[in-house]
Tab-separated table of C-alpha atoms in Angstrom:
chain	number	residue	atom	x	y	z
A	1	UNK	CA	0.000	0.000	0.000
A	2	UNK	CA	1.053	3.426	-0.259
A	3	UNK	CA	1.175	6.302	1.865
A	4	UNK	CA	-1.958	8.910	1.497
A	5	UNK	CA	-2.072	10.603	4.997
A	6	UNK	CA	-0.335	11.563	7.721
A	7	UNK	CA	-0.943	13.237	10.985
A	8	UNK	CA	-1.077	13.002	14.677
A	9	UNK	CA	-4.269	12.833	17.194
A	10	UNK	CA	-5.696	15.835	18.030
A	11	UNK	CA	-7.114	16.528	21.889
A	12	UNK	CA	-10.332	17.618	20.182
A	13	UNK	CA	-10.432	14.041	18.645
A	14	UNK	CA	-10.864	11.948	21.748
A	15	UNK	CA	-13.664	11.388	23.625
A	16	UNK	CA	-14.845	10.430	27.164
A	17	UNK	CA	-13.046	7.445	26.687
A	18	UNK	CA	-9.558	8.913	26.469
A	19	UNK	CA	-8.865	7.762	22.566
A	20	UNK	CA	-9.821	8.846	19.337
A	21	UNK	CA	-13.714	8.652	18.714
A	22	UNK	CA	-14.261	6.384	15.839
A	23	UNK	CA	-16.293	9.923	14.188
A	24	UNK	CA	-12.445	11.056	13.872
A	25	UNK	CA	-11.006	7.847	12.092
A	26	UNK	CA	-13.736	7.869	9.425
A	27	UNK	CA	-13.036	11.636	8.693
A	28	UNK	CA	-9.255	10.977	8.054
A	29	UNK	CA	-9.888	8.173	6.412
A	30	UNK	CA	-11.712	10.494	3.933
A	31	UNK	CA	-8.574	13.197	3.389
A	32	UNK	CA	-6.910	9.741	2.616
A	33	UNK	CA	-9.083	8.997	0.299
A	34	UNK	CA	-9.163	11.903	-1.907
A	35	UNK	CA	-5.145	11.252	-1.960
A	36	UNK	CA	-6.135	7.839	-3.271
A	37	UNK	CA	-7.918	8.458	-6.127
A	38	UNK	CA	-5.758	11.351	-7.245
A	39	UNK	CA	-2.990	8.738	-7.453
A	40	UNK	CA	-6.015	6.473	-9.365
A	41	UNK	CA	-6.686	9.385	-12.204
A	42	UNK	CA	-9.361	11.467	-10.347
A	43	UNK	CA	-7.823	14.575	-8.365
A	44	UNK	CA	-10.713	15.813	-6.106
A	45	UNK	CA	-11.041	19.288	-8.116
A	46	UNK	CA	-12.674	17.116	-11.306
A	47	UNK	CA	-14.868	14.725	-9.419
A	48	UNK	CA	-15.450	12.947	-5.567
A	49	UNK	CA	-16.847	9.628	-4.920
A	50	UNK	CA	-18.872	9.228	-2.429
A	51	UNK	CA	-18.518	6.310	0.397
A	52	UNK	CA	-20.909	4.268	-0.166
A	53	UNK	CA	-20.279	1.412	2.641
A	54	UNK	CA	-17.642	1.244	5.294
A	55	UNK	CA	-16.085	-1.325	7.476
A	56	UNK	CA	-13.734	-0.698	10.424
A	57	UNK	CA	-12.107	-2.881	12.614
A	58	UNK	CA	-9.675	-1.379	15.503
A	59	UNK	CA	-6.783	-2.711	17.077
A	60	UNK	CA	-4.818	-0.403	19.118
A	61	UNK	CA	-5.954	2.057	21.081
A	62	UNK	CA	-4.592	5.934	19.590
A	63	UNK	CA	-4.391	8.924	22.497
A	64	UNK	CA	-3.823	11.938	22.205
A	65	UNK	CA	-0.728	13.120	20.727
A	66	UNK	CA	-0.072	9.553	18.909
A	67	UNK	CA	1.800	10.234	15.800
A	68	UNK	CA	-0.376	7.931	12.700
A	69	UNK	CA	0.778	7.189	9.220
A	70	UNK	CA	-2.244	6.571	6.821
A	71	UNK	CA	-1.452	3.585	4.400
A	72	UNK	CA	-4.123	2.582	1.578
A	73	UNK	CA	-4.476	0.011	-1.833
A	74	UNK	CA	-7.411	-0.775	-4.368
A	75	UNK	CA	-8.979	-4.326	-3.437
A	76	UNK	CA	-11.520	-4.457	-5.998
A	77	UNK	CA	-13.693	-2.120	-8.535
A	78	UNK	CA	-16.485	-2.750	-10.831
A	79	UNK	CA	-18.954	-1.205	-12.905
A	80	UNK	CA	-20.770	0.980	-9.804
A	81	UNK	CA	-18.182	0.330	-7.386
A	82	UNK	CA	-14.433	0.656	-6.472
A	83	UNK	CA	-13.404	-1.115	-3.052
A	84	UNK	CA	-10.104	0.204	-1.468
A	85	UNK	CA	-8.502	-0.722	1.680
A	86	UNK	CA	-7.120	2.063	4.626
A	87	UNK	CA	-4.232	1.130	7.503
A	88	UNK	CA	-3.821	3.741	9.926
A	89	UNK	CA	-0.183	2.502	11.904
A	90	UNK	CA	1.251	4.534	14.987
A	91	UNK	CA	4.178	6.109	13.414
A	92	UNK	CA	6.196	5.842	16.352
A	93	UNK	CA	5.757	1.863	16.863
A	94	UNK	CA	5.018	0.890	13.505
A	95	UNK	CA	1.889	-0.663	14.814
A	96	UNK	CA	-1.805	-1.035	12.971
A	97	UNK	CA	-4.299	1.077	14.933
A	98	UNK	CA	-7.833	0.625	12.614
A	99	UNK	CA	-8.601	-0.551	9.278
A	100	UNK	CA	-10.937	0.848	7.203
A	101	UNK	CA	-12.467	-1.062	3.860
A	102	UNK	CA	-14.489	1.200	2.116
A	103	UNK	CA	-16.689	0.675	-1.159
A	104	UNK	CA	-16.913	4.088	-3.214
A	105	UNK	CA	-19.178	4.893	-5.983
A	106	UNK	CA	-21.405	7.729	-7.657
A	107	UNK	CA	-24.927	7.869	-6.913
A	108	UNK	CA	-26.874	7.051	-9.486
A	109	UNK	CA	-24.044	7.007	-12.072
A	110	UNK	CA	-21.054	4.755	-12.811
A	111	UNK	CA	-17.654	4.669	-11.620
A	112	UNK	CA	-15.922	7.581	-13.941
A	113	UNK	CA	-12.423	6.199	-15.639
A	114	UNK	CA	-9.463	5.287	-13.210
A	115	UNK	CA	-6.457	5.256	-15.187
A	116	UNK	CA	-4.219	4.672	-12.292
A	117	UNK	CA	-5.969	2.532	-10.126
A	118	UNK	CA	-4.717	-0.881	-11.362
A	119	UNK	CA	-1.107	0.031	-9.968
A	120	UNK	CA	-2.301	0.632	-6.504
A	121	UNK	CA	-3.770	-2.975	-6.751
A	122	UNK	CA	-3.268	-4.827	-3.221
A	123	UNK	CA	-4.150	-7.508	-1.170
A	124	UNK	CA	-6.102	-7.537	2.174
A	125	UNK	CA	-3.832	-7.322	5.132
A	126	UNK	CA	-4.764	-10.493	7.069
A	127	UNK	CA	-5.555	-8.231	9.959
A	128	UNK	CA	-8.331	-6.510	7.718
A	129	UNK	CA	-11.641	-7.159	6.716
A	130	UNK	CA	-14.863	-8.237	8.238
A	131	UNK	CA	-14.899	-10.381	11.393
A	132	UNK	CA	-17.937	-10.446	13.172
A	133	UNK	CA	-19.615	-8.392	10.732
A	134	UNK	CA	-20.311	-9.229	7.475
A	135	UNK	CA	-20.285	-7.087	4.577
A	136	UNK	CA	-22.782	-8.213	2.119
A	137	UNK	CA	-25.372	-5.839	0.748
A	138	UNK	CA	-28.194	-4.904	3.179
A	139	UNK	CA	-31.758	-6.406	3.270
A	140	UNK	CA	-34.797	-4.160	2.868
A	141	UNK	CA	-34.944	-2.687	6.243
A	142	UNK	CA	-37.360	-1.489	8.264
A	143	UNK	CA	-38.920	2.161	8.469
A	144	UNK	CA	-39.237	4.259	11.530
A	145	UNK	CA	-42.699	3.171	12.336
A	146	UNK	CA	-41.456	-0.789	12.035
A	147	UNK	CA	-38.451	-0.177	14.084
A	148	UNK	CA	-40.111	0.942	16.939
A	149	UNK	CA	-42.724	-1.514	16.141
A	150	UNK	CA	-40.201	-3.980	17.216
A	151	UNK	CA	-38.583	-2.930	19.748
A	152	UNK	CA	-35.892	-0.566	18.416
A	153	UNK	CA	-35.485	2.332	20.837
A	154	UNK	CA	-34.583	6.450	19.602
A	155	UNK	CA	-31.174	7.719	20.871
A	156	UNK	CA	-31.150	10.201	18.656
A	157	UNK	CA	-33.471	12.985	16.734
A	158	UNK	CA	-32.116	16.319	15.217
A	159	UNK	CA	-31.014	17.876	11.822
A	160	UNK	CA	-27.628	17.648	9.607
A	161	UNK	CA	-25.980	20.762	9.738
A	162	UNK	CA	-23.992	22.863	7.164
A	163	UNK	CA	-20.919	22.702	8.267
A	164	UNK	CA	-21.305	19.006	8.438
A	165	UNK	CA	-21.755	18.774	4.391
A	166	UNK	CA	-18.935	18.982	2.200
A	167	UNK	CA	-18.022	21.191	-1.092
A	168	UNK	CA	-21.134	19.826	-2.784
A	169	UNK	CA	-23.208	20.091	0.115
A	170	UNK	CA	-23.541	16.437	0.597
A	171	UNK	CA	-23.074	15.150	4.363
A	172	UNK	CA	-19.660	13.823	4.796
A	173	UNK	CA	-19.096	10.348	6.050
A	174	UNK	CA	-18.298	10.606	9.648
A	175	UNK	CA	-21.342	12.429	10.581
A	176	UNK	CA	-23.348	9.354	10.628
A	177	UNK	CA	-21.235	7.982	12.708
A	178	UNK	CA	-21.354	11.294	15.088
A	179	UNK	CA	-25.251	11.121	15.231
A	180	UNK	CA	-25.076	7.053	16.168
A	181	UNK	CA	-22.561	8.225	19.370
A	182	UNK	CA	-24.287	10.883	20.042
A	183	UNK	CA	-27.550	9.288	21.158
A	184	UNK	CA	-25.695	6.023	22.371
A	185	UNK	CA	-25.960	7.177	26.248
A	186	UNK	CA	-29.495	7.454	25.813
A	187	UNK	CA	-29.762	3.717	24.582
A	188	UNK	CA	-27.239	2.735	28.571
A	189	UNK	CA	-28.934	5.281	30.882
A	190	UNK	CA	-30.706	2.506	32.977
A	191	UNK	CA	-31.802	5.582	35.258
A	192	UNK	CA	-28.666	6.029	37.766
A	193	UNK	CA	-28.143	9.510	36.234
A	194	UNK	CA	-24.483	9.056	35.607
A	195	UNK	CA	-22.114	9.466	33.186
A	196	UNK	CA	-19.425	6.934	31.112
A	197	UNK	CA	-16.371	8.758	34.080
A	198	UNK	CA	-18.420	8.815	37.027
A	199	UNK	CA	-19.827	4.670	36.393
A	200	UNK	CA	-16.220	4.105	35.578
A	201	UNK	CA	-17.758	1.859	32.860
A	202	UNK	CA	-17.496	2.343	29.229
A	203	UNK	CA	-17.494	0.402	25.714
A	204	UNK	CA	-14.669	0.298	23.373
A	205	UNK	CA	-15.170	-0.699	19.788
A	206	UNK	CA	-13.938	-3.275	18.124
A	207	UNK	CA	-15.894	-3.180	14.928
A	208	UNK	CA	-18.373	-1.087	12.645
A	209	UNK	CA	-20.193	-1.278	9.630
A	210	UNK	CA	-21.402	1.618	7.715
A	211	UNK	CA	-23.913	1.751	5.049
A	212	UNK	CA	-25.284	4.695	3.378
A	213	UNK	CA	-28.440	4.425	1.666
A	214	UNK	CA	-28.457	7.715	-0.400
A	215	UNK	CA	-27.139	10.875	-0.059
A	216	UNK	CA	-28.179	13.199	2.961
A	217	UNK	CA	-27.726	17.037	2.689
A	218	UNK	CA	-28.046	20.452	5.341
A	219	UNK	CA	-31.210	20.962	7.022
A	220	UNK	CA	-32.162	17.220	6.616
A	221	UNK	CA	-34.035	15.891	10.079
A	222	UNK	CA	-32.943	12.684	11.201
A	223	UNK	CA	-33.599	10.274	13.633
A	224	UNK	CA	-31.290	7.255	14.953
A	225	UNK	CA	-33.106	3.992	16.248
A	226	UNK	CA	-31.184	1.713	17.649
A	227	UNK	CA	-31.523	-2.702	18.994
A	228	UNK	CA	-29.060	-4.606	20.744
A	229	UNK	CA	-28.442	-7.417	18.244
A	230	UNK	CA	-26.055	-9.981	20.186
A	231	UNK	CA	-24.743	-10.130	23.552
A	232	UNK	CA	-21.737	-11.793	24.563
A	233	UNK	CA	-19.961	-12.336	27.874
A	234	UNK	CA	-17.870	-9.075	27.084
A	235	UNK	CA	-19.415	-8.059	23.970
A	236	UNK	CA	-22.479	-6.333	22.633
A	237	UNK	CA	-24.053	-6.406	19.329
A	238	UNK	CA	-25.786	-2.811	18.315
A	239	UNK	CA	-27.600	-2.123	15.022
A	240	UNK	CA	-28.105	1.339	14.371
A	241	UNK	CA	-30.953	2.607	11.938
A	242	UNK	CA	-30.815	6.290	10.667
A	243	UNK	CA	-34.462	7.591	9.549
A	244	UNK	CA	-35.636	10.574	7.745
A	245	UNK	CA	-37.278	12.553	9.955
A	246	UNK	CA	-40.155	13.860	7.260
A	247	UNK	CA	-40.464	10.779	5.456
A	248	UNK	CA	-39.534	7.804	8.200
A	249	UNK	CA	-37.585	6.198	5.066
A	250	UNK	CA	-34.327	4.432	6.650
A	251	UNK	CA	-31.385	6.496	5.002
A	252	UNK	CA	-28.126	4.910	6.569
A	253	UNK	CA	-27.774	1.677	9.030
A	254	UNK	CA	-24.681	0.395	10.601
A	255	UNK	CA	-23.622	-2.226	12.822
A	256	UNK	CA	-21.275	-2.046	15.694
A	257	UNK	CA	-19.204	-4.780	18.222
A	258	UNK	CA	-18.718	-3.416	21.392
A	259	UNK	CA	-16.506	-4.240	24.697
A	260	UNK	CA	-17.206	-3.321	27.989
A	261	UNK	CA	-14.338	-1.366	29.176
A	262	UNK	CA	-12.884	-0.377	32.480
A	263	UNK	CA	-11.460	3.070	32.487
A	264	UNK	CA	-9.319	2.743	35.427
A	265	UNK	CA	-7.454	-0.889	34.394
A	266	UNK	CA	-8.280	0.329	30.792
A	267	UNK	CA	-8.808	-3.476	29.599
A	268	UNK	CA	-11.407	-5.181	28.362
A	269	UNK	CA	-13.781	-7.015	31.579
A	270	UNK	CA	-17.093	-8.897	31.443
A	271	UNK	CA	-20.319	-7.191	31.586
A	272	UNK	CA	-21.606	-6.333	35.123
A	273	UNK	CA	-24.550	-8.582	36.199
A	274	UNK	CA	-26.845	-5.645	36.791
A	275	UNK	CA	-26.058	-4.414	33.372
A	276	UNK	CA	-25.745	-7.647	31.179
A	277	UNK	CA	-29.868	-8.096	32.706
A	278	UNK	CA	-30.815	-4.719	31.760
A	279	UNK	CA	-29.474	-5.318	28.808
A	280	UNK	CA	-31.088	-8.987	28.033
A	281	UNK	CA	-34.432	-6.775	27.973
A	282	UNK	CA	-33.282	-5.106	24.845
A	283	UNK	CA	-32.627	-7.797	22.835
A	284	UNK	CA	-34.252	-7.501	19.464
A	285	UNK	CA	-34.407	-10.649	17.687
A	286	UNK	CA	-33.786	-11.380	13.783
A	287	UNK	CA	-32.422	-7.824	13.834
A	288	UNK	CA	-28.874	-7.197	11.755
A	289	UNK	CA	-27.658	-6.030	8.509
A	290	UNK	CA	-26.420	-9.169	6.812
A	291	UNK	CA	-28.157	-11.928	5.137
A	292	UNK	CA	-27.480	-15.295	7.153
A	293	UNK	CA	-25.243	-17.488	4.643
A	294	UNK	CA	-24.287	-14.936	2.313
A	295	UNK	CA	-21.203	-13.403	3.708
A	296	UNK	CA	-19.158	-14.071	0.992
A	297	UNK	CA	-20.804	-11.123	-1.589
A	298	UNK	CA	-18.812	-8.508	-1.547
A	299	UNK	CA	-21.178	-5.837	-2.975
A	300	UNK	CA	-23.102	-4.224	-5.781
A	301	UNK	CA	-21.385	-3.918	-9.140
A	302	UNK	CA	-17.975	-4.998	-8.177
A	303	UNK	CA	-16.135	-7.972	-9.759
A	304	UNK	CA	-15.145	-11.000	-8.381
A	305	UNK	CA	-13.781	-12.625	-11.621
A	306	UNK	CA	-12.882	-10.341	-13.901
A	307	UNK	CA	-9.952	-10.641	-15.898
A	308	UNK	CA	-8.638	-8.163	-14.819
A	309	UNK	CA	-6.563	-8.085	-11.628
A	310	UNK	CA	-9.011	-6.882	-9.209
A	311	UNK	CA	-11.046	-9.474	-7.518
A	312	UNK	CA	-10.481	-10.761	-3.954
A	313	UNK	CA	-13.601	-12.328	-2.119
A	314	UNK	CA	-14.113	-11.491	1.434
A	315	UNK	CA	-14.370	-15.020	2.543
A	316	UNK	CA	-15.321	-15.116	6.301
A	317	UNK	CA	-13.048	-18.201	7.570
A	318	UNK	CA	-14.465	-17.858	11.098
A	319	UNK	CA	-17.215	-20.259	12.623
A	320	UNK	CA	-20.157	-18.992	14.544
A	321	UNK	CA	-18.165	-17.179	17.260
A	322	UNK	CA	-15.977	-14.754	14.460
A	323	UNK	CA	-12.513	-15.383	13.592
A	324	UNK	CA	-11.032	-13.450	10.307
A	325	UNK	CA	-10.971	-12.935	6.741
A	326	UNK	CA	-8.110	-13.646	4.901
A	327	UNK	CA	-6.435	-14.353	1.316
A	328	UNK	CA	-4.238	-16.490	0.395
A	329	UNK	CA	-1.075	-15.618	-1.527
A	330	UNK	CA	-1.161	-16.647	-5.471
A	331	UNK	CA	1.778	-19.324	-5.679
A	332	UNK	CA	4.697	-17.983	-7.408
A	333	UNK	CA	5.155	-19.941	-10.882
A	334	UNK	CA	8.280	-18.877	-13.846
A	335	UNK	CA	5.628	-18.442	-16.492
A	336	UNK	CA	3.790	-15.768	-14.296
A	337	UNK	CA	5.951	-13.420	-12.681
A	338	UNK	CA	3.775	-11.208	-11.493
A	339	UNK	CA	1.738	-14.184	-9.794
A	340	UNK	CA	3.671	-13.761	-6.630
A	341	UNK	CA	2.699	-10.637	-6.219
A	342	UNK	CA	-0.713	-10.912	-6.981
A	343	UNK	CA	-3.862	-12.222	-4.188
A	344	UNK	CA	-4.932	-15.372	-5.187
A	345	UNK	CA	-9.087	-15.305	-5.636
A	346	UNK	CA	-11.379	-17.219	-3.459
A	347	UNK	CA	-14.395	-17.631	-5.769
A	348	UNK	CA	-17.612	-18.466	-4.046
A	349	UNK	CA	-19.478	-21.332	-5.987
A	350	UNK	CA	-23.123	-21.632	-5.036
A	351	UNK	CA	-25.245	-21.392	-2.111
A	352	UNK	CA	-23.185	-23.692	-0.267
A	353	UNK	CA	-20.439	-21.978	-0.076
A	354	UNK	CA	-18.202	-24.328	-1.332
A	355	UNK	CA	-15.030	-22.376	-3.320
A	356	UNK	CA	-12.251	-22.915	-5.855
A	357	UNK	CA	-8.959	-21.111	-6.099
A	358	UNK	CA	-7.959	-19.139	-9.091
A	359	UNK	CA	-4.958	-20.402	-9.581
A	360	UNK	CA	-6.854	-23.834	-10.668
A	361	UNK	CA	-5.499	-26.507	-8.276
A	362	UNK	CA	-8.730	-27.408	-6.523
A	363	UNK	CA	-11.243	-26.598	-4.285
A	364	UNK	CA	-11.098	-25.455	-0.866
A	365	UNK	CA	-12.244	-27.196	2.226
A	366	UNK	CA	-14.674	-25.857	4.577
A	367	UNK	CA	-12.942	-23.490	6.600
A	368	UNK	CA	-15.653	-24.018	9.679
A	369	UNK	CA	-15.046	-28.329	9.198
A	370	UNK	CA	-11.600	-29.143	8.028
A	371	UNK	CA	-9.340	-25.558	8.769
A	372	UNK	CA	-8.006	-23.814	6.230
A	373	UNK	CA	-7.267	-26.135	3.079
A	374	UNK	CA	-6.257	-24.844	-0.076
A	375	UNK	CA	-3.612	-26.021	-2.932
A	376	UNK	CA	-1.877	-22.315	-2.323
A	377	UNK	CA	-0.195	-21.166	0.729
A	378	UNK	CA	-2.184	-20.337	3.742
A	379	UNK	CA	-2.573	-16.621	4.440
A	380	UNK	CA	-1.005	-15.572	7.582
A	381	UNK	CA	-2.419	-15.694	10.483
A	382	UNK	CA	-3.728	-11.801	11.723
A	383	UNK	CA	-2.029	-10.251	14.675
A	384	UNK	CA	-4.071	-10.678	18.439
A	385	UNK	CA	-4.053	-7.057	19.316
A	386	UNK	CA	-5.586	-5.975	23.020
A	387	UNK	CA	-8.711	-6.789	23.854
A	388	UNK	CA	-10.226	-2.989	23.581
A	389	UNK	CA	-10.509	-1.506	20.611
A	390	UNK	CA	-11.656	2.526	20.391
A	391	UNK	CA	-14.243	4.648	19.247
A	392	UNK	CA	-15.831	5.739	22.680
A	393	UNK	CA	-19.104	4.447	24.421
A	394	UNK	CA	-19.792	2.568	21.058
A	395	UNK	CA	-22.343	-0.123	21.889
């Protein structure tokens, strides 16, 4: 990957947690962006594309003052779509902090020529990519007036301001994510009447997902509805649903993985008893934003397996409880030199997930029965980073 951003973490940034709010990572992930496709053929003065779907995994914790260098590739584009791939590292210990994969497109158009993107081809760091999220297009969700209908509860109702939309007077990416934290306290407020520091309780994230629906702009009322998916012994399961306040039409929905996080120890620690029941009331079942057995689509018009060099499928090889994503190297052979440096496909074959290699020696075994089996090498296994991720009192 190469370098599109660099910069260190502002006071400003952080939250009540004492790290950078995960608002913060999506907006610098966006300056990064723009540096991106200027190296792919479209500077930012001709054209922008808009982010379409995000997904963000964290691994380090990033205080204030942390030094960050900004790192990104091209996964895969198609016809509507181009999917790239972000690595913010802490300069200083040449650690990952957060990925970010991010699908970009035009609304209502297709993707404009990108000259340059086939040189900033890549493949997914084995510490990227979904892991207890998936990433396949969205289901039909439900309206306001359904959401509450079953059981969804409002943390948040207000308007998109101006100087939250960018030159074109679209919102800009991380707002969504600013109105989902916002109203988060409202969703844990059990009725003690304190806050994240005086509880001494908060909850880190560990993953997001991010889809935008269509494009939002100033003055637009919104509302943010929100269910408790999943609950774990330390983790929670939120999704998020973003409304139109005139019309009740869901606009934007995301997905978060949460720890519960002490702010004294500042480690991960298993969900009070007190809370974990108030919180087995909220349960909302059937709720989520991926299609059960289905994780392997990786999104509206992009390419799997074209030709070209762009496809790499975002095969979950995790079992029920997560796990990662990961690609296996292409094997190097003399008649292909640039095989070695080139990801080596996982094509999805059916509803039964069964899938091949590209390099055409075989299928692969069932990741969830018989490991990882595949006639190329096995990707590398991704980094264990500390059990809290970032992002603030992210449910």
């Amino acid at each position: 990957m190469i370098i599109i951003g660099r910069g260190s973490v502002q006071q400003e940034e952080c939250d009540v947690m004492g790290h950078m709010n995960v608002r913060h990572y999506v907006a610098r992930a966006a300056d990064a962006l723009d540096w991106l496709m200027l190296e792919a053929g479209l500077p930012p003065s001709r054209q922008r594309l808009a982010v379409m779907d995000q997904h963000l995994r964290f691994l380090r914790e990033m205080s204030p003052g942390t030094p960050f260098t900004i790192l990104g590739g091209v996964i895969a584009t198609g016809a509507e779509r181009l999917r790239t791939v972000i690595e913010i590292r802490n300069s200083a210990t040449d650690a990952p902090a957060a990925t970010l994969v991010t699908d970009l497109g035009l609304w209502g158009a297709p993707l404009p020529e990108l000259p340059g993107a086939e040189a900033l081809v890549v493949a997914m760091p084995p510490h990227a990519g979904p892991r207890g999220l998936g990433f396949d297009p969205p289901p039909a969700l439900p309206d306001r007036d359904a959401a509450r209908a079953m059981g969804l509860n409002e943390g948040y109702r207000g308007a998109i301001r101006p100087h939250e939309c960018d030159t074109d007077g679209v919102m800009r990416p991380d707002v969504i994510i600013a109105r989902i934290w916002d109203g988060v306290p409202n969703l844990r407020n059990r009725g003690t009447g304190l806050g994240i520091k005086e509880e001494g309780m908060g909850s880190a994230a560990l993953e997001y997902r991010v889809a935008q629906l269509r494009p939002l702009r100033a003055g637009q009322l919104l509302t943010v509805c929100s269910g408790l998916k999943a609950l774990g012994e330390k983790t929670t399961t939120w999704t998020h649903l973003v409304h139109d306040g005139e019309t009740g039409a869901v606009v934007a929905a995301a997905e978060a993985v949460g720890i519960a996080f002490d702010l004294k120890a500042r480690k991960a620690v298993a969900i009070p008893a007190e809370r974990r029941t108030a919180l087995e009331a909220l349960l909302v079942p059937g709720l989520g934003l991926s299609r059960a057995g289905r994780s392997g689509r990786v999104g509206p018009g992009i390419s799997l397996h074209s030709a070209r060099p762009f496809g790499i499928s975002m095969q979950r090889m995790s079992g029920a409880g997560g796990g990662g994503s990961g690609v296996a190297p292409h094997p190097a052979r003399p008649e292909r030199a640039v095989a070695a440096s080139r990801p080596c496909i996982l094509r999805m074959r059916g509803s039964s997930g069964a899938a091949r290699s590209s390099c055409g020696r075989g299928p692969l075994r069932s990741p969830r029965t018989a490991g990882w089996r595949s006639p190329c090498p096995p990707p590398t296994k991704a980094p264990a980073g500390p059990a809290a991720g970032q992002g603030g009192d992210t449910p």
